[in-house]
PDB file of C-alpha atoms in Angstrom:
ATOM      1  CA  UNK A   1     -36.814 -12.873 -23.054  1.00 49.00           C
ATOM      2  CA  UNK A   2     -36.044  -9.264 -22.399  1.00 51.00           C
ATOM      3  CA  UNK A   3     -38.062  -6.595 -22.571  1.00 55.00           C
ATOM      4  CA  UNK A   4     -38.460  -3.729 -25.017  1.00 55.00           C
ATOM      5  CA  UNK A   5     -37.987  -1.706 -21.843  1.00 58.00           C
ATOM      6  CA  UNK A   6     -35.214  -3.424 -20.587  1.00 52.00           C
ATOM      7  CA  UNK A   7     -33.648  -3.569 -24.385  1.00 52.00           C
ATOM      8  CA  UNK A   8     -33.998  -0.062 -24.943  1.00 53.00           C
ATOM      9  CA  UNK A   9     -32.220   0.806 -21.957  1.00 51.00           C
ATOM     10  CA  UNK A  10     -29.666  -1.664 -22.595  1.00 50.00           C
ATOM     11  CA  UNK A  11     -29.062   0.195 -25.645  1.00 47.00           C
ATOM     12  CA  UNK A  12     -28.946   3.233 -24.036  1.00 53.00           C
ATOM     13  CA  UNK A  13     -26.317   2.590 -21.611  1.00 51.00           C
ATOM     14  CA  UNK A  14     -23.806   0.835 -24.187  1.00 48.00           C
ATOM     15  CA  UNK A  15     -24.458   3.879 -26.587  1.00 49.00           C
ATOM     16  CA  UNK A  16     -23.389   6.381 -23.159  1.00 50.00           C
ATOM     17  CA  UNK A  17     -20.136   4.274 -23.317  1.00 45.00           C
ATOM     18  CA  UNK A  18     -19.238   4.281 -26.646  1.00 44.00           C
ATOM     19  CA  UNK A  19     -19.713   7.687 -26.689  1.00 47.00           C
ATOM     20  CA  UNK A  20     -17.289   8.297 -23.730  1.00 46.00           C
ATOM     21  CA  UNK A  21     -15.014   5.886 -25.792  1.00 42.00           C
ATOM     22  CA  UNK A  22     -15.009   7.918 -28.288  1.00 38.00           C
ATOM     23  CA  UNK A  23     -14.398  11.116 -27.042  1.00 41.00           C
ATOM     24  CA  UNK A  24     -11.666   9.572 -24.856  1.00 45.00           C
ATOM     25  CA  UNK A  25     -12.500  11.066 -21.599  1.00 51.00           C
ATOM     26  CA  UNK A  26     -14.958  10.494 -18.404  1.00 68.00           C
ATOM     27  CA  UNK A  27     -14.545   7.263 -18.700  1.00 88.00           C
ATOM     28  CA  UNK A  28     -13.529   5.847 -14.856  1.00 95.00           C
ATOM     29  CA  UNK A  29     -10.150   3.622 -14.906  1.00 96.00           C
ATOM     30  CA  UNK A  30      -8.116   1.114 -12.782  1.00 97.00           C
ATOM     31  CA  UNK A  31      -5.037   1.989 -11.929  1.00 97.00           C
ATOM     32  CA  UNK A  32      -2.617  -0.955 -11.066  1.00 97.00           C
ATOM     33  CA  UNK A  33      -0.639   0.332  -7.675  1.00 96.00           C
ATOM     34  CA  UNK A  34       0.891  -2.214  -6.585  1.00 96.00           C
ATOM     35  CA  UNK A  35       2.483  -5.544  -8.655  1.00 92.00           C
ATOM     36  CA  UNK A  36       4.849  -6.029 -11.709  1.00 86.00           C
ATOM     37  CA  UNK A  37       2.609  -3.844 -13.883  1.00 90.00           C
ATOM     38  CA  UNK A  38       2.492  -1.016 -12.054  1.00 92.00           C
ATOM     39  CA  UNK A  39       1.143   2.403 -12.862  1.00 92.00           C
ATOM     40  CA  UNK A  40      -0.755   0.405 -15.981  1.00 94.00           C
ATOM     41  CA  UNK A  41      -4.374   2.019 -16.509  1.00 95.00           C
ATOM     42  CA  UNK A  42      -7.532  -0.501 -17.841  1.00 95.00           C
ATOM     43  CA  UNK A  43     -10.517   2.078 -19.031  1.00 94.00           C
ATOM     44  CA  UNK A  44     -13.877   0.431 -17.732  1.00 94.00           C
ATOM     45  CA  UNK A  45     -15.720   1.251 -20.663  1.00 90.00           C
ATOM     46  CA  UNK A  46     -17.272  -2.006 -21.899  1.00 92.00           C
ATOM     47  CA  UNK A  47     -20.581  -2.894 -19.794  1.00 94.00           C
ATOM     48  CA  UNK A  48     -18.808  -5.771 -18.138  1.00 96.00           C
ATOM     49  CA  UNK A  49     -14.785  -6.220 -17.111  1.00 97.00           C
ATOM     50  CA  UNK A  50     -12.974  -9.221 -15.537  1.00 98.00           C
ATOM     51  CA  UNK A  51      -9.981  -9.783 -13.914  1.00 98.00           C
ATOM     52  CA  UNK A  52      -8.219 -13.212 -14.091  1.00 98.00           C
ATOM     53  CA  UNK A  53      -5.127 -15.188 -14.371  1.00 97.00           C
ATOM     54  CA  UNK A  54      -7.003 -16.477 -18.129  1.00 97.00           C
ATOM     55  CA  UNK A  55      -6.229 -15.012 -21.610  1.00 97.00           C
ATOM     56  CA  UNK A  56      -9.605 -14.087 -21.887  1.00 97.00           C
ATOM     57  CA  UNK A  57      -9.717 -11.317 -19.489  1.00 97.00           C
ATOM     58  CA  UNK A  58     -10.120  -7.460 -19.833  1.00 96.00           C
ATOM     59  CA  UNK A  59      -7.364  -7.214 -17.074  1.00 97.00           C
ATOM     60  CA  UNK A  60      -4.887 -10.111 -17.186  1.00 97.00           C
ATOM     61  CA  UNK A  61      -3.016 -10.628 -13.945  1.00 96.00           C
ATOM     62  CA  UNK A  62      -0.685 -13.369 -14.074  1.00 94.00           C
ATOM     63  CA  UNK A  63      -0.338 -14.843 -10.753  1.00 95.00           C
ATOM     64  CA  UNK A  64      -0.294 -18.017  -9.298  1.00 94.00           C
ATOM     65  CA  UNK A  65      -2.380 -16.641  -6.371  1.00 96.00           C
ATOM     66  CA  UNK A  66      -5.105 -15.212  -8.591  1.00 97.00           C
ATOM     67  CA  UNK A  67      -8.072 -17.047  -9.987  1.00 98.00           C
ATOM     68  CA  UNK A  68      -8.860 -17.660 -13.878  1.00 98.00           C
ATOM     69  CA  UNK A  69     -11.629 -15.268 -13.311  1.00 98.00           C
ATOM     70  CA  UNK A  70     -10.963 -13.915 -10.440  1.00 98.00           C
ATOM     71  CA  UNK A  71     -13.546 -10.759 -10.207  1.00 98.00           C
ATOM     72  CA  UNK A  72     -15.724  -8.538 -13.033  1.00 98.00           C
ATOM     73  CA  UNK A  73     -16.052  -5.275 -12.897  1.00 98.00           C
ATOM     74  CA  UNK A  74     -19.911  -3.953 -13.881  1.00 97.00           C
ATOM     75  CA  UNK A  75     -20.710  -0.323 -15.040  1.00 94.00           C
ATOM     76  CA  UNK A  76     -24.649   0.436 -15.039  1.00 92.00           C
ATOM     77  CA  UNK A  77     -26.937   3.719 -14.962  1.00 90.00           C
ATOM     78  CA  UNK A  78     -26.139   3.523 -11.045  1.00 92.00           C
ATOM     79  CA  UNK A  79     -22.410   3.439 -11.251  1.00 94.00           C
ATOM     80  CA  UNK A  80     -19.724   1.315 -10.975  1.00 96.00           C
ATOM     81  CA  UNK A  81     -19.823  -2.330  -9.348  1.00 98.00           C
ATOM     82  CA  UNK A  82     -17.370  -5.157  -8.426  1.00 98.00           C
ATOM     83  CA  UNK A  83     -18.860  -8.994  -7.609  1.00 98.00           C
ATOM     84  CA  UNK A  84     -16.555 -11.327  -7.027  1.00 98.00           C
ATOM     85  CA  UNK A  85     -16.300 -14.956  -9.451  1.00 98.00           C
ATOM     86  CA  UNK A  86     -16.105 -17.823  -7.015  1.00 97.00           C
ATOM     87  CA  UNK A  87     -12.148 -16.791  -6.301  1.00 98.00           C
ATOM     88  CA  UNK A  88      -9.725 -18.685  -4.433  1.00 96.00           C
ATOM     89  CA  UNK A  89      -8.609 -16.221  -1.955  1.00 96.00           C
ATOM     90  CA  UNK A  90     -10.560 -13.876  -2.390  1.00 97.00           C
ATOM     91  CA  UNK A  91     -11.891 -10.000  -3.548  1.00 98.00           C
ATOM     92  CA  UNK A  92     -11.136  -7.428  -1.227  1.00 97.00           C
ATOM     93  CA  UNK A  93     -12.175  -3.708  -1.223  1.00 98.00           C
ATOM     94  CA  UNK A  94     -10.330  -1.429   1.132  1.00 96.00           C
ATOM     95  CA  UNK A  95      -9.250  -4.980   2.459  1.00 94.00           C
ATOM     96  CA  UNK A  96     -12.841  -6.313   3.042  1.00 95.00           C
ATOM     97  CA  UNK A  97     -13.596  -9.472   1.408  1.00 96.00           C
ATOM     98  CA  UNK A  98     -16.299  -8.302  -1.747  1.00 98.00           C
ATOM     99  CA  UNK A  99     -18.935 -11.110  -0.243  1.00 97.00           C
ATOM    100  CA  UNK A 100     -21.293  -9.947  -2.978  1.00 97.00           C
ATOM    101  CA  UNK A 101     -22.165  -7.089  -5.639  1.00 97.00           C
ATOM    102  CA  UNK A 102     -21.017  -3.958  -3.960  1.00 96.00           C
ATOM    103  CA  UNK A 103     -20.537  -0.348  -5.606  1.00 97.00           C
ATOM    104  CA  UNK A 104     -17.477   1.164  -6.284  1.00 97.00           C
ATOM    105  CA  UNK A 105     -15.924   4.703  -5.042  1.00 96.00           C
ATOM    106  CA  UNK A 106     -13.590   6.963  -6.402  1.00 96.00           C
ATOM    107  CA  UNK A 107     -10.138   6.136  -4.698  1.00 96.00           C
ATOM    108  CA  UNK A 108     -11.102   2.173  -3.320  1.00 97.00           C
ATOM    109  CA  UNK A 109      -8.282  -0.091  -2.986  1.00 98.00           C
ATOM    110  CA  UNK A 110      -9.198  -3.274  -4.914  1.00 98.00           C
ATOM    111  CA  UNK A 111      -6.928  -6.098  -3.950  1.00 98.00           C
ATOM    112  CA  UNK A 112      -7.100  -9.283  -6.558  1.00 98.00           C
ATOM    113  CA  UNK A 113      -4.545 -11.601  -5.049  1.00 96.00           C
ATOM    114  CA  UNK A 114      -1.134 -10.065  -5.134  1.00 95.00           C
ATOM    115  CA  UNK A 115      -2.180  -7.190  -6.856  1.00 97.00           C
ATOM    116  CA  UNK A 116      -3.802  -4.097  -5.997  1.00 98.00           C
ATOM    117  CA  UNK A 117      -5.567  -1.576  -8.233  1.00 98.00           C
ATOM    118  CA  UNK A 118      -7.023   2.035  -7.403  1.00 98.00           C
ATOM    119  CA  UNK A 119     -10.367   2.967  -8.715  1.00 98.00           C
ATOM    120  CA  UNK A 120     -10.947   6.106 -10.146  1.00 97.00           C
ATOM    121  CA  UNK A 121     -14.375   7.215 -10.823  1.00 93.00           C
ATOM    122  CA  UNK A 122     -16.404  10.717 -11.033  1.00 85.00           C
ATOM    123  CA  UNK A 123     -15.499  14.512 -12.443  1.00 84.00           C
ATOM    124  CA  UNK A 124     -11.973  15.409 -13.484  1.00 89.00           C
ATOM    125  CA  UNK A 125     -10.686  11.509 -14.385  1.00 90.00           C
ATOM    126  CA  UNK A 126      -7.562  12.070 -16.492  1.00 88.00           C
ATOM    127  CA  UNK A 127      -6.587  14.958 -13.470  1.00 91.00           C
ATOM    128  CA  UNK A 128      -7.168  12.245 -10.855  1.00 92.00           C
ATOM    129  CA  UNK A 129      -5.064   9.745 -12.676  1.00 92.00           C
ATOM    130  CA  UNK A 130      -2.066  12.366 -13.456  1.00 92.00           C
ATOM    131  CA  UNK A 131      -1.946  12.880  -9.722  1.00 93.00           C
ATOM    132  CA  UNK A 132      -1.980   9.157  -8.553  1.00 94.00           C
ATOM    133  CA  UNK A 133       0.939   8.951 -10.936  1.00 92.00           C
ATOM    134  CA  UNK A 134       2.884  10.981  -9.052  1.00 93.00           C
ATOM    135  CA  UNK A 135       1.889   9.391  -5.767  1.00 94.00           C
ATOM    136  CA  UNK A 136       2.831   6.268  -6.922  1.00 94.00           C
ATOM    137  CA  UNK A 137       6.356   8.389  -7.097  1.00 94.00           C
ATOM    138  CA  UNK A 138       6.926   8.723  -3.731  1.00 97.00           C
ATOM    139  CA  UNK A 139       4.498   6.307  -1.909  1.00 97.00           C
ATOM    140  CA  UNK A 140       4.494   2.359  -1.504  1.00 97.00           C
ATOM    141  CA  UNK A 141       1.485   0.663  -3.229  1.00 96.00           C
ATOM    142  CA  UNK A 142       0.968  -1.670  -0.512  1.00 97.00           C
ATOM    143  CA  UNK A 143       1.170  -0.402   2.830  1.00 97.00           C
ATOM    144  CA  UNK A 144       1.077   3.503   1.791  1.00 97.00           C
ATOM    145  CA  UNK A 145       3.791   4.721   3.591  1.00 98.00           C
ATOM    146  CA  UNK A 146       6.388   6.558   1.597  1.00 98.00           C
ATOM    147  CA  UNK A 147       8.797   4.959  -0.584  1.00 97.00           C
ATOM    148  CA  UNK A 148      12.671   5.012  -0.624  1.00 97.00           C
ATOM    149  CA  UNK A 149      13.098   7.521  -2.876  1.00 95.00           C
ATOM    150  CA  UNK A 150      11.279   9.991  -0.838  1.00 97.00           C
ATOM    151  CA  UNK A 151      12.518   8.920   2.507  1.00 98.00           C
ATOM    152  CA  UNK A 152      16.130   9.559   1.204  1.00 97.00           C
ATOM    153  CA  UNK A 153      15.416  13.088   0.049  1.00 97.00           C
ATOM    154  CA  UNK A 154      13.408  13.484   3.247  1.00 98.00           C
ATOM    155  CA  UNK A 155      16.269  12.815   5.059  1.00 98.00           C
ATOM    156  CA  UNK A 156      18.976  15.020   2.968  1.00 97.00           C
ATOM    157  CA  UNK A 157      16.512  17.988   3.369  1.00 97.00           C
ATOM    158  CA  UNK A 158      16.364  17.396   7.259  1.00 98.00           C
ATOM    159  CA  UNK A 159      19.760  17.008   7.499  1.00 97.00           C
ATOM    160  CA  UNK A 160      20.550  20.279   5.935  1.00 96.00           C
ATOM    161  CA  UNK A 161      18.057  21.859   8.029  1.00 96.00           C
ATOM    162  CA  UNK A 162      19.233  20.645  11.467  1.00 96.00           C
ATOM    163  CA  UNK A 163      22.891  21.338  10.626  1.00 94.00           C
ATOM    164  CA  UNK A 164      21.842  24.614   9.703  1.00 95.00           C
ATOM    165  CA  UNK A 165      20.200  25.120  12.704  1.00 96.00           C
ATOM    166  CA  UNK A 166      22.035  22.731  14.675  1.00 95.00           C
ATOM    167  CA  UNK A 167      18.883  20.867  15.687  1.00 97.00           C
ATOM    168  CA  UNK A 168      18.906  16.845  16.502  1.00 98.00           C
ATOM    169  CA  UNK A 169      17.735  14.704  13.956  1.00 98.00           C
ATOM    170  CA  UNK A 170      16.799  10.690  14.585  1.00 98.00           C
ATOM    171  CA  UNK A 171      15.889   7.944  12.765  1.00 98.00           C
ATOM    172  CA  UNK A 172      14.798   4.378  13.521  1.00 98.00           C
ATOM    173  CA  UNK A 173      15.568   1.400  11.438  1.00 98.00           C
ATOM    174  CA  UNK A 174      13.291  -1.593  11.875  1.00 95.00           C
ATOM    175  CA  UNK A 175      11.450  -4.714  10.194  1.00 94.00           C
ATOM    176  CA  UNK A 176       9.817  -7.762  11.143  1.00 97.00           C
ATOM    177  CA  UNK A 177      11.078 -10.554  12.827  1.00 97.00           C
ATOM    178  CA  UNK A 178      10.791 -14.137  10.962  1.00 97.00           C
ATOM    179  CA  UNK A 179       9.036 -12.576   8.075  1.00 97.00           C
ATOM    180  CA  UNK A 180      10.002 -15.060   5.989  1.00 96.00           C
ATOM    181  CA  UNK A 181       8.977 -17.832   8.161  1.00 97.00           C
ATOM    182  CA  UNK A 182       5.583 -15.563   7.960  1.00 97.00           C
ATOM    183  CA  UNK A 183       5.470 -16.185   4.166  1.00 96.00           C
ATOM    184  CA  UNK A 184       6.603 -20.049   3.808  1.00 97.00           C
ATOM    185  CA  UNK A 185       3.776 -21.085   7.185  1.00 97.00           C
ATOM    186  CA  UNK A 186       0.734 -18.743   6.086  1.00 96.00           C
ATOM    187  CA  UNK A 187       1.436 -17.468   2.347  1.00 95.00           C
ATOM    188  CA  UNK A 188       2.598 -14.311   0.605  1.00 94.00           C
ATOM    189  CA  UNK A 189      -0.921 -13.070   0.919  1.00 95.00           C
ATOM    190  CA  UNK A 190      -0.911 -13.301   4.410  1.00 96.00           C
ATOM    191  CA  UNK A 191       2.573 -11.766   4.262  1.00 97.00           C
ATOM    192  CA  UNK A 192       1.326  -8.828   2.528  1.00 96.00           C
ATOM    193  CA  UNK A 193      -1.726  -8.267   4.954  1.00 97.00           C
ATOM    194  CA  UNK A 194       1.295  -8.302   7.773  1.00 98.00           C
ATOM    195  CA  UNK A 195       3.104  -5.653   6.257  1.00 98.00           C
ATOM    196  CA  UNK A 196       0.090  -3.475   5.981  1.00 97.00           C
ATOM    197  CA  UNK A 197      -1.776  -3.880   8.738  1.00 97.00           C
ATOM    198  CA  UNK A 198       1.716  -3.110  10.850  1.00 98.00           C
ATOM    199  CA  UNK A 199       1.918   0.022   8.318  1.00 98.00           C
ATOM    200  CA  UNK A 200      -1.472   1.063   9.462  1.00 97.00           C
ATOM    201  CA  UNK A 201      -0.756   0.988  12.976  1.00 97.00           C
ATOM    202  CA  UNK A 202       1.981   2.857  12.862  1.00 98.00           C
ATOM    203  CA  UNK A 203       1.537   5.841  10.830  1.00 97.00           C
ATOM    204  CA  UNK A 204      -2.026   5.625  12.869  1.00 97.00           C
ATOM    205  CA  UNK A 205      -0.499   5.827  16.265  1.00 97.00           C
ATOM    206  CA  UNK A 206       3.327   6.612  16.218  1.00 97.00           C
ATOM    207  CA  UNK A 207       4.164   9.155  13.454  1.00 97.00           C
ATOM    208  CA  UNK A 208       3.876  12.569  14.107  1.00 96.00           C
ATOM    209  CA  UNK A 209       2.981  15.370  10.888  1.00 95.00           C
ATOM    210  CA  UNK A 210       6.518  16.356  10.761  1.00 96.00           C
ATOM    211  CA  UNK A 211       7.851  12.781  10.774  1.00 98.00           C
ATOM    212  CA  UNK A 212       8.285  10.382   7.827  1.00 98.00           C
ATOM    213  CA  UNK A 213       7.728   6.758   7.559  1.00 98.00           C
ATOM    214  CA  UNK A 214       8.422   5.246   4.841  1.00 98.00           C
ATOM    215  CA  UNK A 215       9.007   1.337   3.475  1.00 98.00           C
ATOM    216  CA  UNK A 216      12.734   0.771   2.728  1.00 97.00           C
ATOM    217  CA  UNK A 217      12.274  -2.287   1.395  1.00 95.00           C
ATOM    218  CA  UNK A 218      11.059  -5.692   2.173  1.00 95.00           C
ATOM    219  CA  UNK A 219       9.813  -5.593   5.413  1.00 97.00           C
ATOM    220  CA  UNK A 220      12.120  -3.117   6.558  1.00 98.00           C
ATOM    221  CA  UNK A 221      10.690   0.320   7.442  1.00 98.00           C
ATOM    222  CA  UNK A 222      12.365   3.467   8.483  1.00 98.00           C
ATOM    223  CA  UNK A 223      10.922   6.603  10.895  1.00 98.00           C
ATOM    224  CA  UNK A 224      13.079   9.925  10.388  1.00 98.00           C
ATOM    225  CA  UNK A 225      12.529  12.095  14.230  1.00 98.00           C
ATOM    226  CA  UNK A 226      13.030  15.824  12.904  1.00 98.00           C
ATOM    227  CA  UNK A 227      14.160  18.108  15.758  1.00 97.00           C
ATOM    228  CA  UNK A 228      14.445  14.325  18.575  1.00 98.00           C
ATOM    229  CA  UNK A 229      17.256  13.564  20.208  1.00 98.00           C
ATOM    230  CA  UNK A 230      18.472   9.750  20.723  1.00 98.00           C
ATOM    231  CA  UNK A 231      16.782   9.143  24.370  1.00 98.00           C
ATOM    232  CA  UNK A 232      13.382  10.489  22.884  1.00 98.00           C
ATOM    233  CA  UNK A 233      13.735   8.403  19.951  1.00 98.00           C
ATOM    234  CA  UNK A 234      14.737   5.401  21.680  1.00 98.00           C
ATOM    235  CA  UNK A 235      11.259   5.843  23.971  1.00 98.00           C
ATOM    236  CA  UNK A 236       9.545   6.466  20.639  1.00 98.00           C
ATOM    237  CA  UNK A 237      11.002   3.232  19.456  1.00 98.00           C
ATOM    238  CA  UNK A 238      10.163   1.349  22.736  1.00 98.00           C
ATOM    239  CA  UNK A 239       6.424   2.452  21.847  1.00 97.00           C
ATOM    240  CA  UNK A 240       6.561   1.251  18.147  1.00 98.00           C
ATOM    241  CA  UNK A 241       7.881  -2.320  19.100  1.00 98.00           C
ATOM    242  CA  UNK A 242       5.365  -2.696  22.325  1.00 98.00           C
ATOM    243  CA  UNK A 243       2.502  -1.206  19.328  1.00 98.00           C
ATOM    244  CA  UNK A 244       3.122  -4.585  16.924  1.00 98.00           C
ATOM    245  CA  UNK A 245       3.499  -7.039  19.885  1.00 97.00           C
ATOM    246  CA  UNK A 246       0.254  -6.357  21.247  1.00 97.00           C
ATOM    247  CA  UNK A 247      -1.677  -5.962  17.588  1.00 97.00           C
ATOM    248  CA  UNK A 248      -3.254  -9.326  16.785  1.00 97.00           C
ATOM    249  CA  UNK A 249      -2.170 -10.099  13.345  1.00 98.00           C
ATOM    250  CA  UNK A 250      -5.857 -12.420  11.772  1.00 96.00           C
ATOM    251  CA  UNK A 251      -5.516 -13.375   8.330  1.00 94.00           C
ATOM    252  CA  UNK A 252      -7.773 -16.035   7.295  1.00 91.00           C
ATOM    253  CA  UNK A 253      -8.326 -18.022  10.970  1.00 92.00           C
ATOM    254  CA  UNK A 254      -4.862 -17.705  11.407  1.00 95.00           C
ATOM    255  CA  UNK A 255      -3.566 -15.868  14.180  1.00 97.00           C
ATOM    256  CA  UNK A 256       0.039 -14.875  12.963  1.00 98.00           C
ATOM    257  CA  UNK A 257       2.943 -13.935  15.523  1.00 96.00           C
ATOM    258  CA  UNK A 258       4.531 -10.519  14.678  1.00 98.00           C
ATOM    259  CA  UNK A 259       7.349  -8.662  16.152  1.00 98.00           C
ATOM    260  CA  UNK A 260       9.639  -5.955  15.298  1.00 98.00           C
ATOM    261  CA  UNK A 261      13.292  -5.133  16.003  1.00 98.00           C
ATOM    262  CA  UNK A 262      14.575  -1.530  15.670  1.00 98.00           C
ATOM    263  CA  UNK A 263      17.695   0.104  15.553  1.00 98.00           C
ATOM    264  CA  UNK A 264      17.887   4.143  16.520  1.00 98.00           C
ATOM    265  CA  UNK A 265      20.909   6.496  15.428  1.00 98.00           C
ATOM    266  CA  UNK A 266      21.385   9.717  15.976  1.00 98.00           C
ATOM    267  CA  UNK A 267      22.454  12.319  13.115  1.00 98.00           C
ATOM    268  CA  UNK A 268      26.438  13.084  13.463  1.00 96.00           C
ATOM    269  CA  UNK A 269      28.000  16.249  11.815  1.00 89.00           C
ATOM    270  CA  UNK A 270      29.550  14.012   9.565  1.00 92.00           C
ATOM    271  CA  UNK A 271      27.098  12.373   8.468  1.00 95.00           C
ATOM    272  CA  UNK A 272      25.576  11.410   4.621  1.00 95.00           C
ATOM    273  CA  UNK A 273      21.789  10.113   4.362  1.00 95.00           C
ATOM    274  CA  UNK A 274      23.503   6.509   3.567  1.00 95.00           C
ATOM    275  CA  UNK A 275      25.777   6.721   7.089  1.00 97.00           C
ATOM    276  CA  UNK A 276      23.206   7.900   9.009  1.00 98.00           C
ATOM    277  CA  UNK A 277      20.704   4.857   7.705  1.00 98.00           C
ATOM    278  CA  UNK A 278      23.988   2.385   8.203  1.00 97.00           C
ATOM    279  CA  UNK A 279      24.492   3.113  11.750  1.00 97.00           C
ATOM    280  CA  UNK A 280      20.387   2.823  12.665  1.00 98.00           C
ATOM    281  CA  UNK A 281      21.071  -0.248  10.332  1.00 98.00           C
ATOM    282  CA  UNK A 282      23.738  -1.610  12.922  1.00 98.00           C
ATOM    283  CA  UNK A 283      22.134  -1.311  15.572  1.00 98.00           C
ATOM    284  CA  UNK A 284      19.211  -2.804  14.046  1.00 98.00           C
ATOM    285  CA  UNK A 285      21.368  -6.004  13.313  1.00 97.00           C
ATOM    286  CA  UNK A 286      22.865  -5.924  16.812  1.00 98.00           C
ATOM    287  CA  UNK A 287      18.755  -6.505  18.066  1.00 98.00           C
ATOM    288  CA  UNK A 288      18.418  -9.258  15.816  1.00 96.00           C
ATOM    289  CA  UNK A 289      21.492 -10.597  17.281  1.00 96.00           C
ATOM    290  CA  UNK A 290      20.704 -10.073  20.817  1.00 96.00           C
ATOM    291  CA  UNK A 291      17.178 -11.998  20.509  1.00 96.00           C
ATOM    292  CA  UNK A 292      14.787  -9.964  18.416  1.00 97.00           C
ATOM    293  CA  UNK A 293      12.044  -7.833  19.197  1.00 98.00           C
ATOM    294  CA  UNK A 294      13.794  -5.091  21.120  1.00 98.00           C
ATOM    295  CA  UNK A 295      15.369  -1.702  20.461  1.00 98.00           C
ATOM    296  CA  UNK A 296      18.868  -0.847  20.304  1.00 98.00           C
ATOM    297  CA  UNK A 297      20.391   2.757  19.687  1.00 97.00           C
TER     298      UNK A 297
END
């Protein structure tokens, strides 16, 4: 039996919630960043939220890779926490596995199979959520490089620019090698981790702050050199592919094989964002075609 203690702060704490409810603010969200929904919000603001592949749920992600109940989300005097339910592959906070009841941050990445949502927690929530709105604009839910859509008017900006100022201007083309073999052998799970974990080490160790790297699509990922001509670029390349061949890709006891092939152009006068990404694009064929996991400009 519970206590009057224990009921009278029960009370308490779903009163604090309705009360948010009802005044339609404060209360933290999750923000779906990644997936078919995305950009959907899901108010926490019942004591007690799970996330499943089952009707039942508060959040509803239908996936073949995500459990009936999956996870539950918990909000108590001390804040917000997530336990996984028993899964089948898995909760994962800032891509840990959730191993037991652990609190939740403003701005974690929660990953629930193929999905991943953004928490949002604290002061200023509806400001928070307007501004991860736009980020999901320009930047890739998964690996959190930029998107297409910015990388293309990245590159028309730096184009004008170096013209201007008749300045080089670079850019390397390259994805992964086998990545589909990557998803039929180990899973789309595992391909995902791939992708994001190479992400990671790049933008980590190879981009520069005036440099953009962004996710073209797929597994294909471009780097735009401001103010590099094509030897420097092609070393900078050289670096990137040597990077991801020595990075051991671990996803669940599997040690997965990962290489990269990259094609370099340099900007011509003539040039339109969509020549200038064909020819790296050429050349990036021409490395598949010449064995894989080299550069080519």
């Amino acid at each position: 039996m519970h206590s009057r203690e224990e009921d009278k702060t029960r009370v308490s704490m779903v009163s604090k919630i309705a009360d948010r409810r009802l005044l339609g603010a404060g209360v933290a969200c999750l923000v779906q960043i990644y997936g078919k929904d995305i950009g959907r919000k899901y108010q926490l603001d019942e004591q007690q939220m799970t996330i499943g592949r089952g009707p039942d749920n508060g959040v509803i992600v239908d996936m073949d890779n995500v459990s009936r109940h999956h996870c539950s989300v918990t909000v108590t005097e001390q804040g917000h926490f997530i336990e996984d339910m028993g899964s089948t592959n898995g909760t994962f906070v800032n891509d840990i596995e959730v191993m037991s009841k652990q609190g939740l941050r403003n701005g974690d990445f929660i990953k629930v199979g193929g999905v991943i949502f953004k928490f949002i927690g604290g002061d200023n929530i509806e400001q928070l959520y307007y501004e991860e709105i736009y980020r999901m604009a320009i930047i890739d839910g998964l690996t959190q490089a930029y998107n297409k859509r910015y990388l293309l008017e990245f590159i028309e900006r730096e184009m004008s620019r170096c013209k201007r100022y008749q300045r080089p201007l670079s850019i390397m083309m390259f994805d992964l090698d086998h990545f589909k073999r990557i998803n039929d052998d180990y899973g789309h799970l595992a391909g995902d981790f791939v992708l994001k974990r190479m992400s990671d080490l790049v933008q980590t160790h190879a981009v520069r702050k005036e440099e953009c790297f962004a996710r073209y699509g797929g597994e294909e990922f471009a780097l735009v050199l401001p103010d590099t001509e094509l030897e420097r670029a092609a070393i900078a390349a050289e670096k990137v592919r040597e990077l991801i061949s020595a990075e051991r890709f671990e996803f669940e006891d599997n040690v997965i094989p990962v290489s990269t092939s990259i094609g370099v152009a340099l900007m011509q006068g003539s040039d339109t964002p969509e020549t200038f990404i064909a020819r790296a694009d050429a050349c990036l064929y021409d490395a598949k075609r010449n064995g894989r996991n080299r550069v080519v400009s």
